[in-house]
Amino acid sequence: MADMNMSKSAGVMVGGAMMTADKDIVDNAVNSSDHTTLVAAVKAADLVNTLKSDGPFTVFAPTNAAFDKLPAGTVNTLVMPENKATLTTILTYHVVPGRLLAADLKDGQTLTTVQGETLMVHRTGNMVMLHDAKGGKATVTVADAVSKNGVTHVIDTVLMPAK
């Protein structure tokens, strides 16, 4: 994981693009080549305007490789209009109200997501992991991509809510 002690004033490199604090979460994400699936899903769920709003939000952003770990066909099924509610549930499970930098995430901490369920934080030194409602685990691979309306942490696995 990226060194959490580094200066964030210049931004954080994610998916070949610099994430900077003068852009919102969506405008930063669309430039990341590692997040094209997430961006497409956010658009399909009509969450773009929400994630461009004032926030602040903390987003745990699965990479394309994280979505690739899902069973074959899952993403294509989720982005179909008739599955918008399920997609929205999954995506909002990756968003926590407020601006939580990696340094704010403590071992054993419970985070309540915008979706309404919780994530459990596990931390060992600078490594941060999230445990979802179904027993899945995601590791933060790039921390503290600060945007003007929040912060994004890149994760290596799609988190799944209980419902």
mmCIF file of C-alpha atoms in Angstrom:
data_model
loop_
_atom_site.group_PDB
_atom_site.id
_atom_site.type_symbol
_atom_site.label_atom_id
_atom_site.label_comp_id
_atom_site.label_asym_id
_atom_site.label_seq_id
_atom_site.Cartn_x
_atom_site.Cartn_y
_atom_site.Cartn_z
ATOM 1 C CA MET A 1 0.000 0.000 0.000
ATOM 2 C CA ALA A 2 1.097 3.559 -0.587
ATOM 3 C CA ASP A 3 2.983 5.169 2.268
ATOM 4 C CA MET A 4 0.304 6.926 4.281
ATOM 5 C CA ASN A 5 2.789 9.446 5.605
ATOM 6 C CA MET A 6 3.580 10.979 2.221
ATOM 7 C CA SER A 7 2.474 14.495 1.412
ATOM 8 C CA LYS A 8 -0.859 14.589 -0.388
ATOM 9 C CA SER A 9 -0.554 18.194 -1.556
ATOM 10 C CA ALA A 10 0.520 17.165 -5.053
ATOM 11 C CA GLY A 11 -2.152 14.470 -5.308
ATOM 12 C CA VAL A 12 -2.019 10.695 -5.566
ATOM 13 C CA MET A 13 -1.396 8.675 -8.729
ATOM 14 C CA VAL A 14 -4.216 6.199 -9.430
ATOM 15 C CA GLY A 15 -4.592 4.218 -12.633
ATOM 16 C CA GLY A 16 -2.087 6.380 -14.474
ATOM 17 C CA ALA A 17 -3.795 9.655 -13.524
ATOM 18 C CA MET A 18 -3.086 12.165 -10.795
ATOM 19 C CA MET A 19 -5.984 12.470 -8.334
ATOM 20 C CA THR A 20 -6.049 16.059 -7.109
ATOM 21 C CA ALA A 21 -7.960 17.948 -4.445
ATOM 22 C CA ASP A 22 -9.266 20.537 -6.923
ATOM 23 C CA LYS A 23 -11.498 17.917 -8.629
ATOM 24 C CA ASP A 24 -14.507 16.061 -7.241
ATOM 25 C CA ILE A 25 -14.546 12.296 -6.683
ATOM 26 C CA VAL A 26 -16.123 11.543 -10.069
ATOM 27 C CA ASP A 27 -13.835 13.847 -12.057
ATOM 28 C CA ASN A 28 -10.832 12.171 -10.453
ATOM 29 C CA ALA A 29 -12.178 8.638 -10.993
ATOM 30 C CA VAL A 30 -12.961 9.059 -14.700
ATOM 31 C CA ASN A 31 -9.266 9.652 -15.377
ATOM 32 C CA SER A 32 -8.154 6.379 -13.742
ATOM 33 C CA SER A 33 -7.588 3.538 -16.195
ATOM 34 C CA ASP A 34 -7.987 1.162 -13.214
ATOM 35 C CA HIS A 35 -11.566 2.301 -12.529
ATOM 36 C CA THR A 36 -13.400 2.131 -15.879
ATOM 37 C CA THR A 37 -15.748 -0.596 -14.608
ATOM 38 C CA LEU A 38 -16.544 1.384 -11.456
ATOM 39 C CA VAL A 39 -17.204 4.551 -13.466
ATOM 40 C CA ALA A 40 -19.516 2.640 -15.827
ATOM 41 C CA ALA A 41 -21.359 1.157 -12.843
ATOM 42 C CA VAL A 42 -21.744 4.568 -11.159
ATOM 43 C CA LYS A 43 -23.217 5.921 -14.398
ATOM 44 C CA ALA A 44 -25.576 2.922 -14.759
ATOM 45 C CA ALA A 45 -26.795 3.452 -11.176
ATOM 46 C CA ASP A 46 -27.328 7.202 -11.750
ATOM 47 C CA LEU A 47 -24.986 8.046 -8.876
ATOM 48 C CA VAL A 48 -22.793 10.534 -10.766
ATOM 49 C CA ASN A 49 -24.608 13.640 -9.494
ATOM 50 C CA THR A 50 -24.600 12.303 -5.936
ATOM 51 C CA LEU A 51 -20.831 11.721 -5.996
ATOM 52 C CA LYS A 52 -20.286 15.138 -7.576
ATOM 53 C CA SER A 53 -22.260 16.844 -4.778
ATOM 54 C CA ASP A 54 -20.672 18.605 -1.805
ATOM 55 C CA GLY A 55 -20.363 15.507 0.363
ATOM 56 C CA PRO A 56 -18.000 14.924 1.949
ATOM 57 C CA PHE A 57 -17.769 11.226 1.117
ATOM 58 C CA THR A 58 -15.229 8.499 1.696
ATOM 59 C CA VAL A 59 -15.278 6.103 -1.249
ATOM 60 C CA PHE A 60 -13.707 2.658 -1.224
ATOM 61 C CA ALA A 61 -13.161 2.247 -4.970
ATOM 62 C CA PRO A 62 -12.774 -1.277 -6.362
ATOM 63 C CA THR A 63 -10.438 -1.567 -9.340
ATOM 64 C CA ASN A 64 -11.300 -3.242 -12.636
ATOM 65 C CA ALA A 65 -9.344 -6.271 -11.360
ATOM 66 C CA ALA A 66 -11.573 -6.327 -8.253
ATOM 67 C CA PHE A 67 -14.685 -6.471 -10.438
ATOM 68 C CA ASP A 68 -13.000 -9.210 -12.506
ATOM 69 C CA LYS A 69 -12.904 -11.395 -9.364
ATOM 70 C CA LEU A 70 -16.723 -11.555 -9.372
ATOM 71 C CA PRO A 71 -18.344 -14.556 -11.050
ATOM 72 C CA ALA A 72 -18.400 -14.340 -14.860
ATOM 73 C CA GLY A 73 -21.265 -12.173 -16.123
ATOM 74 C CA THR A 74 -21.965 -10.485 -12.784
ATOM 75 C CA VAL A 75 -20.966 -6.976 -13.862
ATOM 76 C CA ASN A 76 -22.852 -7.206 -17.173
ATOM 77 C CA THR A 77 -25.949 -8.356 -15.283
ATOM 78 C CA LEU A 78 -25.681 -5.644 -12.622
ATOM 79 C CA VAL A 79 -25.467 -2.769 -15.120
ATOM 80 C CA MET A 80 -28.729 -3.818 -16.840
ATOM 81 C CA PRO A 81 -31.545 -1.314 -16.173
ATOM 82 C CA GLU A 82 -33.697 -3.934 -14.427
ATOM 83 C CA ASN A 83 -30.907 -4.489 -11.856
ATOM 84 C CA LYS A 84 -30.321 -0.819 -11.043
ATOM 85 C CA ALA A 85 -31.575 -1.188 -7.439
ATOM 86 C CA THR A 86 -29.159 -4.051 -6.721
ATOM 87 C CA LEU A 87 -26.275 -2.183 -8.355
ATOM 88 C CA THR A 88 -27.087 0.953 -6.333
ATOM 89 C CA THR A 89 -27.130 -1.118 -3.123
ATOM 90 C CA ILE A 90 -23.682 -2.563 -3.870
ATOM 91 C CA LEU A 91 -22.149 0.770 -4.910
ATOM 92 C CA THR A 92 -23.523 2.760 -1.954
ATOM 93 C CA TYR A 93 -22.095 0.050 0.325
ATOM 94 C CA HIS A 94 -18.679 1.368 -0.793
ATOM 95 C CA VAL A 95 -19.421 4.938 0.383
ATOM 96 C CA VAL A 96 -19.197 6.288 3.926
ATOM 97 C CA PRO A 97 -20.381 9.779 4.897
ATOM 98 C CA GLY A 98 -17.556 12.140 5.823
ATOM 99 C CA ARG A 99 -13.894 12.478 4.862
ATOM 100 C CA LEU A 100 -11.915 9.642 6.425
ATOM 101 C CA LEU A 101 -8.225 9.616 5.624
ATOM 102 C CA ALA A 102 -6.295 6.383 6.144
ATOM 103 C CA ALA A 103 -4.918 7.772 9.404
ATOM 104 C CA ASP A 104 -8.534 8.083 10.646
ATOM 105 C CA LEU A 105 -9.242 4.378 10.083
ATOM 106 C CA LYS A 106 -8.592 2.438 13.285
ATOM 107 C CA ASP A 107 -8.345 -1.300 13.878
ATOM 108 C CA GLY A 108 -11.744 -2.668 14.941
ATOM 109 C CA GLN A 109 -13.605 0.453 13.823
ATOM 110 C CA THR A 110 -17.104 -0.029 12.402
ATOM 111 C CA LEU A 111 -18.096 2.212 9.496
ATOM 112 C CA THR A 112 -21.747 2.738 8.590
ATOM 113 C CA THR A 113 -22.114 3.032 4.838
ATOM 114 C CA VAL A 114 -24.506 5.234 2.855
ATOM 115 C CA GLN A 115 -26.315 1.968 2.009
ATOM 116 C CA GLY A 116 -27.004 1.508 5.743
ATOM 117 C CA GLU A 117 -24.952 -1.577 6.594
ATOM 118 C CA THR A 118 -21.513 -1.659 8.185
ATOM 119 C CA LEU A 119 -17.925 -2.374 7.235
ATOM 120 C CA MET A 120 -15.304 -3.431 9.766
ATOM 121 C CA VAL A 121 -11.823 -1.908 9.603
ATOM 122 C CA HIS A 122 -8.800 -4.077 10.338
ATOM 123 C CA ARG A 123 -5.439 -2.414 10.487
ATOM 124 C CA THR A 124 -1.922 -3.714 10.891
ATOM 125 C CA GLY A 125 0.646 -0.923 10.729
ATOM 126 C CA ASN A 126 0.025 0.905 7.474
ATOM 127 C CA MET A 127 -2.069 -1.916 5.976
ATOM 128 C CA VAL A 128 -5.822 -1.285 6.043
ATOM 129 C CA MET A 129 -8.363 -3.994 5.278
ATOM 130 C CA LEU A 130 -12.140 -3.860 5.199
ATOM 131 C CA HIS A 131 -14.399 -6.786 6.043
ATOM 132 C CA ASP A 132 -17.866 -6.758 4.503
ATOM 133 C CA ALA A 133 -21.194 -8.159 5.729
ATOM 134 C CA LYS A 134 -20.694 -11.437 3.834
ATOM 135 C CA GLY A 135 -17.213 -12.163 5.197
ATOM 136 C CA GLY A 136 -15.325 -10.756 2.222
ATOM 137 C CA LYS A 137 -12.083 -8.833 2.672
ATOM 138 C CA ALA A 138 -10.685 -5.935 0.671
ATOM 139 C CA THR A 139 -7.249 -4.392 1.076
ATOM 140 C CA VAL A 140 -6.644 -0.691 0.551
ATOM 141 C CA THR A 141 -3.968 -0.576 -2.158
ATOM 142 C CA VAL A 142 -3.832 3.207 -2.640
ATOM 143 C CA ALA A 143 -4.901 5.454 0.222
ATOM 144 C CA ASP A 144 -5.925 9.085 0.506
ATOM 145 C CA ALA A 145 -6.795 10.193 -3.030
ATOM 146 C CA VAL A 146 -8.207 13.487 -1.789
ATOM 147 C CA SER A 147 -10.919 15.238 -3.807
ATOM 148 C CA LYS A 148 -12.695 18.514 -3.135
ATOM 149 C CA ASN A 149 -15.757 16.592 -1.882
ATOM 150 C CA GLY A 150 -14.096 13.726 -0.060
ATOM 151 C CA VAL A 151 -11.450 11.050 -0.290
ATOM 152 C CA THR A 152 -11.061 7.818 -2.235
ATOM 153 C CA HIS A 153 -9.233 4.691 -1.132
ATOM 154 C CA VAL A 154 -8.537 2.153 -3.881
ATOM 155 C CA ILE A 155 -9.436 -1.428 -2.898
ATOM 156 C CA ASP A 156 -8.676 -4.799 -4.467
ATOM 157 C CA THR A 157 -12.034 -6.531 -3.918
ATOM 158 C CA VAL A 158 -15.700 -5.594 -4.379
ATOM 159 C CA LEU A 159 -17.399 -5.397 -0.984
ATOM 160 C CA MET A 160 -20.809 -7.080 -0.645
ATOM 161 C CA PRO A 161 -23.636 -6.032 1.657
ATOM 162 C CA ALA A 162 -25.767 -8.634 3.448
ATOM 163 C CA LYS A 163 -28.914 -7.572 1.557
#
